[in-house]
mmCIF file of C-alpha atoms and ligand atoms in Angstrom:
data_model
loop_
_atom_site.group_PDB
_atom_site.id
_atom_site.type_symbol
_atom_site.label_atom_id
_atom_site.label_comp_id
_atom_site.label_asym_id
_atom_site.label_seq_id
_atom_site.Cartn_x
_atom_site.Cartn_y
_atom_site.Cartn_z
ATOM 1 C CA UNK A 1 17.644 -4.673 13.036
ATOM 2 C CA UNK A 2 20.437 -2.691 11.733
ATOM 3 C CA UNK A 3 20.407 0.650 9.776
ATOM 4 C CA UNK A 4 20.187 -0.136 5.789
ATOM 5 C CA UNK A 5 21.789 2.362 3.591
ATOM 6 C CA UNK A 6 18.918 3.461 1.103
ATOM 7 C CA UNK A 7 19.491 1.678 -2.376
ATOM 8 C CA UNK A 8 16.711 3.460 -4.634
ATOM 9 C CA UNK A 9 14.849 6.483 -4.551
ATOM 10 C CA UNK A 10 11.709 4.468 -3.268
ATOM 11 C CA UNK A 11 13.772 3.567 -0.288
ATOM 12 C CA UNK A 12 14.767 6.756 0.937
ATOM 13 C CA UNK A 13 11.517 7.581 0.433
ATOM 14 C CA UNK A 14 10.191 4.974 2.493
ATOM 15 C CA UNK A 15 13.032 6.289 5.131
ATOM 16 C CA UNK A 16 11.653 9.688 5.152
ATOM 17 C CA UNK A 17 8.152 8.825 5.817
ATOM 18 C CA UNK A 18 9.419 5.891 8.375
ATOM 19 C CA UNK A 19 11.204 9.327 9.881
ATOM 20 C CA UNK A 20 8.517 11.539 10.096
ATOM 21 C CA UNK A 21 5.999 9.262 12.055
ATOM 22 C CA UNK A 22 7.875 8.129 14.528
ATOM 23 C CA UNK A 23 9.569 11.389 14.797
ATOM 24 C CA UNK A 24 7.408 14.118 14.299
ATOM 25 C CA UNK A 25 6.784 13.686 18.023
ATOM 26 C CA UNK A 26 10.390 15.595 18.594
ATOM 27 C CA UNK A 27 8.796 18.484 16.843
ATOM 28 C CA UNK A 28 7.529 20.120 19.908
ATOM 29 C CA UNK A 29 8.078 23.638 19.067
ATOM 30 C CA UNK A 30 8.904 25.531 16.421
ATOM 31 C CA UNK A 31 12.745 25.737 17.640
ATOM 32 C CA UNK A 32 13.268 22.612 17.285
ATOM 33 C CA UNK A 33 12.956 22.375 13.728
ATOM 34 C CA UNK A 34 16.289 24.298 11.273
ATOM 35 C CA UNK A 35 14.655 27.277 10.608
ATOM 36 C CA UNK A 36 16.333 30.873 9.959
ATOM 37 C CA UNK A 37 16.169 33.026 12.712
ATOM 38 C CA UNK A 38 14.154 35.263 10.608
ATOM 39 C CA UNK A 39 11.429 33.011 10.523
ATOM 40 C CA UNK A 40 11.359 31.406 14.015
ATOM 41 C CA UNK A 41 11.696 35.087 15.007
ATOM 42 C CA UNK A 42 8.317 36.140 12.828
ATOM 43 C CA UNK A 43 6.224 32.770 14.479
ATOM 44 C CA UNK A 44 7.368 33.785 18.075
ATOM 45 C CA UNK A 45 6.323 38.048 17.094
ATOM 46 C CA UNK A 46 2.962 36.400 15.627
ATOM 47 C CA UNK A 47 2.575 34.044 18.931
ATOM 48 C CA UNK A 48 2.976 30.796 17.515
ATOM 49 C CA UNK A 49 5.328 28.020 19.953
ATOM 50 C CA UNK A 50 4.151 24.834 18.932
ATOM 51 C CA UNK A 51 3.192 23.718 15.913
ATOM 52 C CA UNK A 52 -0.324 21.483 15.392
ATOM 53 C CA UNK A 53 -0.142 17.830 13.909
ATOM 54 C CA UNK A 54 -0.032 18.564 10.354
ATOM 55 C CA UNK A 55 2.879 20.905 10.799
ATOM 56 C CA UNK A 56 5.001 18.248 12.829
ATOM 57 C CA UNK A 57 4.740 15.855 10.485
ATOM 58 C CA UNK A 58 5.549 17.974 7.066
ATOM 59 C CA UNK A 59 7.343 20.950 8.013
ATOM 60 C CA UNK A 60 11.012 19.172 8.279
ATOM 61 C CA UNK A 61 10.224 17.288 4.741
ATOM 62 C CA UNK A 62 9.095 19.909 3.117
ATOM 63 C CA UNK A 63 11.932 22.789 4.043
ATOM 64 C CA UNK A 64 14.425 19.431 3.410
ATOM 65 C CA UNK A 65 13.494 20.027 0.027
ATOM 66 C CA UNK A 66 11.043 17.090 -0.795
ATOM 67 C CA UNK A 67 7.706 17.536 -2.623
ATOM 68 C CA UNK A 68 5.153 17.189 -0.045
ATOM 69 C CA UNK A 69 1.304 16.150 -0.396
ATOM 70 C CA UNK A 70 -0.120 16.426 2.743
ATOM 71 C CA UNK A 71 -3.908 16.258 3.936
ATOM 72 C CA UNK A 72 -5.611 17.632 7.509
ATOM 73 C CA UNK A 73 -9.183 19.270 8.223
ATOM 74 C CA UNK A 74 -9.968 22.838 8.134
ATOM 75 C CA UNK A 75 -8.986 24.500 10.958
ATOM 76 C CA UNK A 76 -5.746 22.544 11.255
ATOM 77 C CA UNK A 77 -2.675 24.924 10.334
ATOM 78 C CA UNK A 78 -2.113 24.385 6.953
ATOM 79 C CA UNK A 79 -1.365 27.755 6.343
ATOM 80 C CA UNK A 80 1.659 27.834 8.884
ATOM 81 C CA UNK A 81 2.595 24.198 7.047
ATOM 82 C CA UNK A 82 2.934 25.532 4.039
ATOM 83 C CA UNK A 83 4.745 29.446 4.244
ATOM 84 C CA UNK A 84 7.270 28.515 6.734
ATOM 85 C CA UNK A 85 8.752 26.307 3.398
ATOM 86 C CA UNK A 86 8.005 29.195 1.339
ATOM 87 C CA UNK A 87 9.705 31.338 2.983
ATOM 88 C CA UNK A 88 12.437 29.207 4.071
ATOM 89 C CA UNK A 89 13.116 27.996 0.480
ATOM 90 C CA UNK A 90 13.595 31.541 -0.804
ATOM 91 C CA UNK A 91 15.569 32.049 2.079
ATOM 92 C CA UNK A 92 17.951 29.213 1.196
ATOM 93 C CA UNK A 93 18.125 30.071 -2.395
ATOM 94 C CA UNK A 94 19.470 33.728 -1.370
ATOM 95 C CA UNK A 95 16.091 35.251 -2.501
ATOM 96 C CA UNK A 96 16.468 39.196 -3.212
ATOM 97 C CA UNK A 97 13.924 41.566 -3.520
ATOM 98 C CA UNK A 98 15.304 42.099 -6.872
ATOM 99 C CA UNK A 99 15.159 38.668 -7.838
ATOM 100 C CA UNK A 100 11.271 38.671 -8.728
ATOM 101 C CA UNK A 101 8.669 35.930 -8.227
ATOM 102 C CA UNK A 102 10.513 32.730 -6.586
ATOM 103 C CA UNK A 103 7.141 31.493 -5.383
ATOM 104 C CA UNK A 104 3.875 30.811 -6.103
ATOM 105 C CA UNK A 105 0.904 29.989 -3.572
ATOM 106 C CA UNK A 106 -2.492 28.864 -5.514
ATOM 107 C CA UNK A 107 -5.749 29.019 -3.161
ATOM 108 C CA UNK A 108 -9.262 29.091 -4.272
ATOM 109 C CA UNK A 109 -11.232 31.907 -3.385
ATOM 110 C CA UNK A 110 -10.168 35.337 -2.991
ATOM 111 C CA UNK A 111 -10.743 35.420 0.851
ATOM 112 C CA UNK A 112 -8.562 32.496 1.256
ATOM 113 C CA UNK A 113 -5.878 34.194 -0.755
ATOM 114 C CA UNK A 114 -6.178 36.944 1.698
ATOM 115 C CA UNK A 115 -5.836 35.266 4.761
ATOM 116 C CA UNK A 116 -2.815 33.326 3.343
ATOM 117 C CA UNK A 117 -1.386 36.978 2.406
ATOM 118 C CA UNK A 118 -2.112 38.234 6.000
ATOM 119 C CA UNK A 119 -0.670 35.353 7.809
ATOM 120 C CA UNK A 120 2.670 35.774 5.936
ATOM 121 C CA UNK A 121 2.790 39.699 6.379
ATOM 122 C CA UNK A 122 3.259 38.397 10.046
ATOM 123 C CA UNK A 123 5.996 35.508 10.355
ATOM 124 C CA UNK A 124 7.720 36.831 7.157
ATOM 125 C CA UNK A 125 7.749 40.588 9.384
ATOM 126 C CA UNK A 126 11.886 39.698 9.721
ATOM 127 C CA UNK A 127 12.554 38.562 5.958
ATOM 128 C CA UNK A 128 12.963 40.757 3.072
ATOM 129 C CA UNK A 129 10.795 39.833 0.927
ATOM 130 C CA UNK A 130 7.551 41.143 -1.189
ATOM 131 C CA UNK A 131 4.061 39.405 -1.523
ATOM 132 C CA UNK A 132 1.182 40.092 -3.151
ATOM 133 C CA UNK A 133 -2.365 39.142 -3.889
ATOM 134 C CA UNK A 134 -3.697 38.406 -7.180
ATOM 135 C CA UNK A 135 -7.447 37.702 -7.674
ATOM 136 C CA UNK A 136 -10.641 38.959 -9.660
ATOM 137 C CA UNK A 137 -11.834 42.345 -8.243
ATOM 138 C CA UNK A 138 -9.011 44.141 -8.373
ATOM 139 C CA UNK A 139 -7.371 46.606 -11.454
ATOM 140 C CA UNK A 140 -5.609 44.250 -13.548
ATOM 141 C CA UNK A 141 -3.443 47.365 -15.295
ATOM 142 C CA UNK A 142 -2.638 48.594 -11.659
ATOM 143 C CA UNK A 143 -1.631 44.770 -10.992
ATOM 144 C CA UNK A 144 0.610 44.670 -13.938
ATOM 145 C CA UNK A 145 2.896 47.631 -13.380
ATOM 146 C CA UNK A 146 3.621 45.850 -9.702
ATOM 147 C CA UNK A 147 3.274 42.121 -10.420
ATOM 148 C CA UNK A 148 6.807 42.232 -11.943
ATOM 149 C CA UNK A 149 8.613 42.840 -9.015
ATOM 150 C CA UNK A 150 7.111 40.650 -6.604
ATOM 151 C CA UNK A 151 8.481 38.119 -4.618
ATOM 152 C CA UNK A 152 5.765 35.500 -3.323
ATOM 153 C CA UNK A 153 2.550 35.861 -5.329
ATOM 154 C CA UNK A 154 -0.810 33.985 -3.730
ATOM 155 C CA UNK A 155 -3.138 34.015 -6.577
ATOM 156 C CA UNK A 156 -6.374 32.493 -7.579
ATOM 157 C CA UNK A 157 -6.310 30.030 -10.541
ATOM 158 C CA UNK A 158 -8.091 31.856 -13.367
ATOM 159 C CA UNK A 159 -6.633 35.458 -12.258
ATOM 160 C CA UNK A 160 -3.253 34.042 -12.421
ATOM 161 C CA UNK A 161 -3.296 32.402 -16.047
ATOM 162 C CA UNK A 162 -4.826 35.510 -17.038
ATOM 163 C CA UNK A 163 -1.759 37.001 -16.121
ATOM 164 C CA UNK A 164 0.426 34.508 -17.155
ATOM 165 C CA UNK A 165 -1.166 34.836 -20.626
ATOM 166 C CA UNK A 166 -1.840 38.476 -21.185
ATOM 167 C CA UNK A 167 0.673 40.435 -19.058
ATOM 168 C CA UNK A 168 4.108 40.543 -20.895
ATOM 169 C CA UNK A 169 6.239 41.543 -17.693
ATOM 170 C CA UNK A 170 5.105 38.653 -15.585
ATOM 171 C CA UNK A 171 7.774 35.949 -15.912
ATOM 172 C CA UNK A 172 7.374 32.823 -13.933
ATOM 173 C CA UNK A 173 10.437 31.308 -15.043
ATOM 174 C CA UNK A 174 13.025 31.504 -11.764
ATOM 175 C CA UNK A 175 9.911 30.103 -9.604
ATOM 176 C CA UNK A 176 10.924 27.986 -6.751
ATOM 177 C CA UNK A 177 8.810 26.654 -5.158
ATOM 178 C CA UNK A 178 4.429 26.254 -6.271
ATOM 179 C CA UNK A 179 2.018 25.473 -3.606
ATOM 180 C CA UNK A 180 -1.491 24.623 -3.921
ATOM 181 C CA UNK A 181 -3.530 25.426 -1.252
ATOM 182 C CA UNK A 182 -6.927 23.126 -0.846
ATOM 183 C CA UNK A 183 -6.241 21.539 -3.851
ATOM 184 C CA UNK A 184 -9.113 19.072 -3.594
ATOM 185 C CA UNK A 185 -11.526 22.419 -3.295
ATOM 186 C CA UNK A 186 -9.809 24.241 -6.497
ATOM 187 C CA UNK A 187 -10.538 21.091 -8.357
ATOM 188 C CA UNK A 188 -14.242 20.719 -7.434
ATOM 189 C CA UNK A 189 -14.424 23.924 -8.360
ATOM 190 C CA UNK A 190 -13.769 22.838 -11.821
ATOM 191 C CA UNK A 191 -9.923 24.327 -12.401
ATOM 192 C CA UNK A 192 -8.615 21.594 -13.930
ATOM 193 C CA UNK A 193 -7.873 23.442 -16.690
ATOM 194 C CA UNK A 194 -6.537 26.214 -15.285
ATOM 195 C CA UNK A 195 -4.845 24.292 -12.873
ATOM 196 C CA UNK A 196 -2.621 22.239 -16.174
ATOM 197 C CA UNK A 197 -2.030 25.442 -17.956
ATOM 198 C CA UNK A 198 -0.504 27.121 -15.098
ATOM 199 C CA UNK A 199 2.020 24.059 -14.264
ATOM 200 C CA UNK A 200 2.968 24.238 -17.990
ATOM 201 C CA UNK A 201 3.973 28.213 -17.080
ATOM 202 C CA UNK A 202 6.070 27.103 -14.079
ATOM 203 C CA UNK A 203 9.871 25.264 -14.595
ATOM 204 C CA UNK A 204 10.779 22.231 -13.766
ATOM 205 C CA UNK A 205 13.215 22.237 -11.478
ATOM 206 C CA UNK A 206 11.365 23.222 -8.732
ATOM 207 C CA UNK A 207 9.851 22.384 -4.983
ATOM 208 C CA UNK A 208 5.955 21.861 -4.930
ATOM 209 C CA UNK A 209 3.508 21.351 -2.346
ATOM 210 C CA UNK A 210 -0.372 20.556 -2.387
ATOM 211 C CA UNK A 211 -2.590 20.794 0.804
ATOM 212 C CA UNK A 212 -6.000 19.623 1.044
ATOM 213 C CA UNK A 213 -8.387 18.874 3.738
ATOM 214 C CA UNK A 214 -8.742 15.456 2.106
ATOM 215 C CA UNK A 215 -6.384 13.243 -0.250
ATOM 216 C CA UNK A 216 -9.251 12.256 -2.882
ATOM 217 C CA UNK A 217 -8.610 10.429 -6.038
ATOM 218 C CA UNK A 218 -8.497 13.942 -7.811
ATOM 219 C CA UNK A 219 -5.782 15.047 -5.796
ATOM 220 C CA UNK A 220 -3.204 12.019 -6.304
ATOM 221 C CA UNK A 221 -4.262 12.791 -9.832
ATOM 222 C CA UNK A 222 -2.863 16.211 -9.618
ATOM 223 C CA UNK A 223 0.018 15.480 -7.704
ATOM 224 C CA UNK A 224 1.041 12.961 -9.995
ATOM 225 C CA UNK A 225 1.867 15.329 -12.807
ATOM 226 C CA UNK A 226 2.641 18.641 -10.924
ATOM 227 C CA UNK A 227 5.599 16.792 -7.989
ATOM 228 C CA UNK A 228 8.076 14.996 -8.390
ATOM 229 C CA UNK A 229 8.514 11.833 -6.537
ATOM 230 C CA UNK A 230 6.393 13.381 -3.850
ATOM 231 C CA UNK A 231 5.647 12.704 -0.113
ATOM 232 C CA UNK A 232 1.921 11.735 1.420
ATOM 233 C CA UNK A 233 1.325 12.773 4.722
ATOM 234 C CA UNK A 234 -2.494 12.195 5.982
ATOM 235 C CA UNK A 235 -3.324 13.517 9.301
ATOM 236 C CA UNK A 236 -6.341 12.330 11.129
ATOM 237 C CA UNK A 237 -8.276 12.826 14.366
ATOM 238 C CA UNK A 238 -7.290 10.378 16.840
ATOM 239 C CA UNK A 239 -10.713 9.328 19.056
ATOM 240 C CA UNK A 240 -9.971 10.984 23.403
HETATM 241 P P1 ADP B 301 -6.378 25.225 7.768
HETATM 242 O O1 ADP B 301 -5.714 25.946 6.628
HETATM 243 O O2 ADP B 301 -5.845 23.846 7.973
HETATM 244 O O3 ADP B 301 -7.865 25.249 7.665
HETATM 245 P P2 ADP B 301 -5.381 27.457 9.305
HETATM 246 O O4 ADP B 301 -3.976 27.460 8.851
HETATM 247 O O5 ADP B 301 -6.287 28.467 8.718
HETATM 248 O O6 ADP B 301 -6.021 26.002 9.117
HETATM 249 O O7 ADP B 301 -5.359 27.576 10.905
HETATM 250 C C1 ADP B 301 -6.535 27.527 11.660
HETATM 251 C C2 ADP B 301 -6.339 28.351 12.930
HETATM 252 O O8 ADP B 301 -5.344 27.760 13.754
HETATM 253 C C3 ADP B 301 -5.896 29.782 12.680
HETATM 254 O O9 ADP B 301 -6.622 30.641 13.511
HETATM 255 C C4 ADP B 301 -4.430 29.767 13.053
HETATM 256 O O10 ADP B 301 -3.997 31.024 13.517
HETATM 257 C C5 ADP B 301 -4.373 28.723 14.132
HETATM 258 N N1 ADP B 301 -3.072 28.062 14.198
HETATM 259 C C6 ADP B 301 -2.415 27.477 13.188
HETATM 260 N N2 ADP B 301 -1.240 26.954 13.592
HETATM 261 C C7 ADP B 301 -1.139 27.227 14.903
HETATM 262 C C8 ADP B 301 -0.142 26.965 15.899
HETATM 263 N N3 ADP B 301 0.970 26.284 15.601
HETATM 264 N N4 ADP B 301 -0.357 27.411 17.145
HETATM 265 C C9 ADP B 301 -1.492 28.067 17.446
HETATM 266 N N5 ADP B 301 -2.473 28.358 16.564
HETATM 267 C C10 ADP B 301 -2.316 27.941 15.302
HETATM 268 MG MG1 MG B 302 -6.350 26.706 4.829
#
């Protein structure tokens, strides 16, 4: 059976999926996939070599610039799945310190935001970029003066549309890229709302990816009005 050229969106979709699972398998380090030599030089620093099932199978789609949805357990590298894209998109898009807040990571619970912060302090140790936290518990006047120069914020919902609502110097309007980080958790949580507002905040024209540990109804929900034309990947535990 011969190569087909793709004739409609849906069937390069299809393509890129078809790619993915039967090639994820040629993933078997971090080398292997493009990545600047900034980043693959922050995973090897932070002892990272080969990447875990979920990051095989979305890493290449997601820094080749396709809205991704994908779903694994706790405890299975999301994290790594989703700010190597971060940090290769501003990469790509000549990202300057100057240049503001080009992405936006949404996680529910402070400690989570934390961890996510922590994680890229170490593989983004060779980029140029600036990141900061933004969650309840912390000086929101203090946060203000800063916020506006920051490069990659990881926020919690409501802190963040507080922001986005009272703080006249934070501008989300050159944002790249959105991720949202157990999505299925931040909507349990009940931050629907919060969730809407903040995509109505963000421009269009941009990359977005949701993790979760599962892909419930809720979550297709979301991802059908904050990606466009996205990607499912669903990872699960094969029986030894
Ligand atoms: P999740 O977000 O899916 O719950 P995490 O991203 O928090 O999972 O990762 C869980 C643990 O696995 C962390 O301790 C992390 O350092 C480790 N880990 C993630 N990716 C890799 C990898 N490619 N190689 C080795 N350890 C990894
Ligand atoms: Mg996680």
């Amino acid at each position: 059976k011969g190569q087909k050229c793709p004739d409609s969106a849906d069937n390069l979709r299809a393509q890129y999926a078809r790619i993915t699972a039967e090639e994820a398998a040629r993933f078997q380090s971090f080398d292997a996939f493009p990545l600047s030599r900034r980043t693959i030089d922050g995973l090897r620093d932070a002892g990272f070599t080969k990447p875990t099932d979920i990051q095989r199978q979305t890493i290449y789609l997601s820094i080749t610039g396709n809205d991704v949805v994908g779903a694994a357990k706790t405890g299975s590298g999301k994290t790594l799945a989703l700010l190597i894209p971060v940090l290769e998109c501003l990469w790509k898009n000549k990202w300057s310190r100057d240049d503001g807040l080009g992405a936006l990571i949404i996680t529910p619970t402070r400690e989570l935001a934390v961890q996510i912060f922590q994680v890229l302090n170490q593989i983004g140790a060779h980029h140029d970029f600036s990141a900061g936290v933004l969650i309840g518990g912390t000086d929101v006047a203090f946060e203000k003066k800063r916020l506006a120069t920051v490069n990659i914020v990881i926020a919690t919902p409501g802190r963040l549309l507080q922001h986005m609502d009272e703080n006249e110097t934070f501008s989300c309007d050159l944002c790249q890229i959105l991720v949202v980080d157990e999505a299925d958790r931040i909507l349990d949580m009940g931050f629907t709302r919060q969730i809407n507002s903040i995509i109505e905040n963000l421009p269009r024209e941009r990359q977005t990816l949701l993790f979760s540990a599962t892909q419930t109804r809720n979550v297709k929900d979301l991802a059908r009005i904050c990606t466009n034309d996205p990607l499912f990947v669903s990872v699960h535990e094969h029986a030894q």
